[in-house]
Coordinates of C-alpha atoms in Angstrom, one line a residue:
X111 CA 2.6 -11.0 -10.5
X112 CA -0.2 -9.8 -13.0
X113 CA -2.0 -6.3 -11.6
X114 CA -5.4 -5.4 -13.5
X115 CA -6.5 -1.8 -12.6
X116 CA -10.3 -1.8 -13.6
X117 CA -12.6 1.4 -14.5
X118 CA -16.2 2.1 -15.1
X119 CA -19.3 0.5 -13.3
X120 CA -21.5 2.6 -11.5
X121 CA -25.4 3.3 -11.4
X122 CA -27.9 3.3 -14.6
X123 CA -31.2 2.8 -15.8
X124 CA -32.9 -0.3 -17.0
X125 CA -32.0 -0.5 -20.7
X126 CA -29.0 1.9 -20.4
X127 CA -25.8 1.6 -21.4
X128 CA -22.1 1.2 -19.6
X129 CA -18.5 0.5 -20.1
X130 CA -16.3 -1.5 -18.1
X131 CA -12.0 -1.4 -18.7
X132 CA -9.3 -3.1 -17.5
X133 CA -5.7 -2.8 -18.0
X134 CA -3.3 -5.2 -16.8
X135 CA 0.8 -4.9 -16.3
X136 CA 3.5 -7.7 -15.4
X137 CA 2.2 -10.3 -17.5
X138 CA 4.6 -12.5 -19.6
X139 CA 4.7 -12.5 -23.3
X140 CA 2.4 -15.5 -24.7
X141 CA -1.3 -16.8 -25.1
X142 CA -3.4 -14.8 -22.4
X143 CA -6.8 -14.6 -21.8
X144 CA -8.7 -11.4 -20.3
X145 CA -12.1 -10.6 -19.3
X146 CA -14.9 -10.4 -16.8
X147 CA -16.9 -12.3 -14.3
X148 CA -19.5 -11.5 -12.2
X149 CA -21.3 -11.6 -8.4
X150 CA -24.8 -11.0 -8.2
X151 CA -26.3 -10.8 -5.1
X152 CA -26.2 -14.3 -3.6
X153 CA -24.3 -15.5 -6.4
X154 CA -21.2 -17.4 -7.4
X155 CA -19.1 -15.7 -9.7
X156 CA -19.7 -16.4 -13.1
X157 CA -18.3 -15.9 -16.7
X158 CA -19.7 -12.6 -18.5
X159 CA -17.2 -12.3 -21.2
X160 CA -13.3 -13.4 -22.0
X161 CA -10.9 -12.5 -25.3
X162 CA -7.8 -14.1 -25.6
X163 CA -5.0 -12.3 -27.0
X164 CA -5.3 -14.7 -30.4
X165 CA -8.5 -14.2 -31.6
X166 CA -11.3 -16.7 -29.4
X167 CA -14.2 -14.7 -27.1
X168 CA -16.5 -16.5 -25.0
X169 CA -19.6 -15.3 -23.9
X170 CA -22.2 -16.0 -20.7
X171 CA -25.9 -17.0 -22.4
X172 CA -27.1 -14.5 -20.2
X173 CA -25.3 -11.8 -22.0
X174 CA -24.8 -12.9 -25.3
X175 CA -26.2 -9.8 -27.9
X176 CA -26.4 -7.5 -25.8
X177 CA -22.7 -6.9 -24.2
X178 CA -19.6 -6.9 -26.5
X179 CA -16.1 -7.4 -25.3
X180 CA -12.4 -6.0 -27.1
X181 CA -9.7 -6.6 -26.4
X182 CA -6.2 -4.6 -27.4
X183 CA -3.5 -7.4 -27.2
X184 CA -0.6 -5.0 -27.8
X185 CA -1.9 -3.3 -24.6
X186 CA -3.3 -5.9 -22.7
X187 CA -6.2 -4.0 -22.0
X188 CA -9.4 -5.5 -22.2
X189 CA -13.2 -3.5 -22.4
X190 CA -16.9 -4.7 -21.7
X191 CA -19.9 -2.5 -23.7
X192 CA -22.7 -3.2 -22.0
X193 CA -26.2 -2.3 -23.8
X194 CA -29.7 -2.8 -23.3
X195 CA -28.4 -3.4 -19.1
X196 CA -30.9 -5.2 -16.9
X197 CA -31.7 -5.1 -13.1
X198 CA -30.4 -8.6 -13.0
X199 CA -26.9 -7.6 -14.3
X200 CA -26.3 -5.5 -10.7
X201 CA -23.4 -7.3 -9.8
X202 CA -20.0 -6.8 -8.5
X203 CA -17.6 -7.1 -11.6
X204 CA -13.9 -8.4 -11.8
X205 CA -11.6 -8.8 -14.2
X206 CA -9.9 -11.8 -14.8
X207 CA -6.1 -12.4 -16.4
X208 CA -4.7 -15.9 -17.3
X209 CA -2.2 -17.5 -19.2
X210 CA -3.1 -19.9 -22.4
X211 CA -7.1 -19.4 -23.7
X212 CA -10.0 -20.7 -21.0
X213 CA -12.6 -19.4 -18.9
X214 CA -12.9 -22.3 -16.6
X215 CA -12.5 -23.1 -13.9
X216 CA -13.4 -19.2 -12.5
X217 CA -11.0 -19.4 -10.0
X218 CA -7.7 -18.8 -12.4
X219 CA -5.0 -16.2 -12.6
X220 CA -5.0 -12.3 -11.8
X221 CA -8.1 -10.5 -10.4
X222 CA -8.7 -6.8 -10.1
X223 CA -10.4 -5.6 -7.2
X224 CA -14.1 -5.7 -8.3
X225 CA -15.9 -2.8 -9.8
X226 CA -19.8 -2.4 -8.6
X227 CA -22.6 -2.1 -11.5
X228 CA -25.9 -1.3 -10.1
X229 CA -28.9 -1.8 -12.6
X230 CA -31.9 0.2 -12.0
X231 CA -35.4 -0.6 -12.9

Protein backbone atom coordinates (compact mmCIF):
# COMPACT_ATOMS: atom_id res chain seq x y z
CA UNK A 1 0.00 0.00 0.00
CA UNK A 2 1.32 3.35 -1.39
CA UNK A 3 1.34 6.23 1.67
CA UNK A 4 1.83 9.98 0.28
CA UNK A 5 2.61 12.42 3.16
CA UNK A 6 1.82 15.89 1.69
CA UNK A 7 3.14 19.53 2.90
CA UNK A 8 2.50 23.07 2.14
CA UNK A 9 -0.91 24.78 1.33
CA UNK A 10 -2.13 27.38 3.51
CA UNK A 11 -3.47 31.02 3.13
CA UNK A 12 -2.07 33.81 0.46
CA UNK A 13 -2.81 36.69 -1.45
CA UNK A 14 -4.14 37.06 -4.90
CA UNK A 15 -1.06 36.82 -7.19
CA UNK A 16 1.11 35.22 -4.48
CA UNK A 17 3.06 32.41 -4.64
CA UNK A 18 2.99 28.68 -2.86
CA UNK A 19 4.52 25.30 -2.76
CA UNK A 20 2.84 22.13 -2.47
CA UNK A 21 5.09 18.51 -1.67
CA UNK A 22 4.50 15.13 -1.56
CA UNK A 23 6.41 12.22 -0.77
CA UNK A 24 5.30 8.78 -1.18
CA UNK A 25 6.76 5.26 0.39
CA UNK A 26 5.71 1.46 -0.48
CA UNK A 27 5.42 1.87 -4.04
CA UNK A 28 6.82 -0.87 -6.41
CA UNK A 29 9.74 -0.34 -8.76
CA UNK A 30 8.27 0.61 -12.34
CA UNK A 31 6.39 3.34 -14.45
CA UNK A 32 4.50 5.65 -11.77
CA UNK A 33 2.84 8.57 -12.13
CA UNK A 34 2.59 11.45 -9.26
CA UNK A 35 0.81 14.59 -8.92
CA UNK A 36 -2.13 16.73 -7.79
CA UNK A 37 -5.77 17.16 -8.13
CA UNK A 38 -8.04 19.46 -6.84
CA UNK A 39 -11.70 20.35 -4.93
CA UNK A 40 -12.97 23.63 -5.16
CA UNK A 41 -15.82 24.45 -3.48
CA UNK A 42 -18.69 22.57 -5.02
CA UNK A 43 -16.43 20.90 -7.26
CA UNK A 44 -15.43 17.52 -8.56
CA UNK A 45 -11.89 16.82 -8.24
CA UNK A 46 -10.00 17.57 -11.03
CA UNK A 47 -6.49 17.24 -12.63
CA UNK A 48 -3.99 20.24 -11.67
CA UNK A 49 -0.70 18.63 -12.52
CA UNK A 50 0.87 14.91 -12.99
CA UNK A 51 4.85 13.75 -13.79
CA UNK A 52 5.50 10.33 -14.44
CA UNK A 53 8.62 8.94 -13.25
CA UNK A 54 9.85 8.81 -17.26
CA UNK A 55 9.63 12.02 -18.41
CA UNK A 56 5.55 12.93 -19.57
CA UNK A 57 3.69 15.98 -17.29
CA UNK A 58 0.30 16.87 -17.87
CA UNK A 59 -1.26 19.86 -17.06
CA UNK A 60 -5.08 21.28 -16.17
CA UNK A 61 -5.86 24.41 -18.86
CA UNK A 62 -6.72 26.23 -15.92
CA UNK A 63 -3.16 26.14 -14.67
CA UNK A 64 -1.07 25.78 -17.49
CA UNK A 65 1.96 28.84 -17.15
CA UNK A 66 1.45 29.67 -14.18
CA UNK A 67 2.04 26.45 -11.82
CA UNK A 68 5.07 24.11 -12.53
CA UNK A 69 5.28 20.61 -11.27
CA UNK A 70 8.91 18.24 -10.55
CA UNK A 71 9.22 15.54 -9.84
CA UNK A 72 12.44 13.47 -8.18
CA UNK A 73 11.95 9.84 -9.44
CA UNK A 74 14.78 8.48 -7.30
CA UNK A 75 12.75 9.78 -4.39
CA UNK A 76 9.42 9.55 -5.46
CA UNK A 77 8.64 12.76 -4.26
CA UNK A 78 6.72 14.98 -6.36
CA UNK A 79 6.32 19.26 -5.86
CA UNK A 80 3.71 21.86 -7.24
CA UNK A 81 5.12 25.77 -7.61
CA UNK A 82 2.29 27.65 -7.69
CA UNK A 83 2.67 31.49 -9.02
CA UNK A 84 0.59 34.27 -9.91
CA UNK A 85 -2.34 32.04 -7.38
CA UNK A 86 -5.88 33.13 -7.95
CA UNK A 87 -9.03 33.23 -5.66
CA UNK A 88 -10.36 30.44 -7.81
CA UNK A 89 -7.51 28.07 -7.11
CA UNK A 90 -8.87 27.83 -3.16
CA UNK A 91 -9.27 24.34 -3.15
CA UNK A 92 -8.64 21.35 -1.12
CA UNK A 93 -5.50 19.65 -2.73
CA UNK A 94 -4.45 15.87 -2.88
CA UNK A 95 -1.90 14.04 -4.18
CA UNK A 96 -2.29 11.31 -6.33
CA UNK A 97 0.19 7.99 -6.90
CA UNK A 98 -0.39 5.43 -9.67
CA UNK A 99 1.21 2.80 -11.47
CA UNK A 100 2.04 3.12 -15.44
CA UNK A 101 1.66 7.06 -16.92
CA UNK A 102 -2.27 8.54 -16.89
CA UNK A 103 -4.20 11.10 -15.21
CA UNK A 104 -7.59 9.60 -15.96
CA UNK A 105 -9.89 8.47 -14.74
CA UNK A 106 -9.25 10.76 -11.15
CA UNK A 107 -10.31 8.06 -9.12
CA UNK A 108 -6.82 5.92 -9.39
CA UNK A 109 -4.26 4.73 -7.00
CA UNK A 110 -2.77 6.31 -3.61
CA UNK A 111 -4.21 9.50 -2.18
CA UNK A 112 -2.76 11.73 0.59
CA UNK A 113 -5.01 13.20 2.88
CA UNK A 114 -5.78 16.56 1.28
CA UNK A 115 -3.89 19.72 1.96
CA UNK A 116 -6.17 23.07 2.10
CA UNK A 117 -4.97 26.17 -0.28
CA UNK A 118 -7.03 29.26 0.49
CA UNK A 119 -6.54 32.07 -2.21
CA UNK A 120 -7.27 35.47 -1.11
CA UNK A 121 -8.43 38.42 -3.18
Amino acid sequence: QVQLVESGGGLVQAGGSLRLSCSASGGRSGVNTMGWYREGPGTARDLVAVASNNGVTKYGDSVKGRFIISRDSAKDTVSLQMDSVQPEDTAIYYCNYRRGVSWLPVFVGSWGQGTQVTVSS
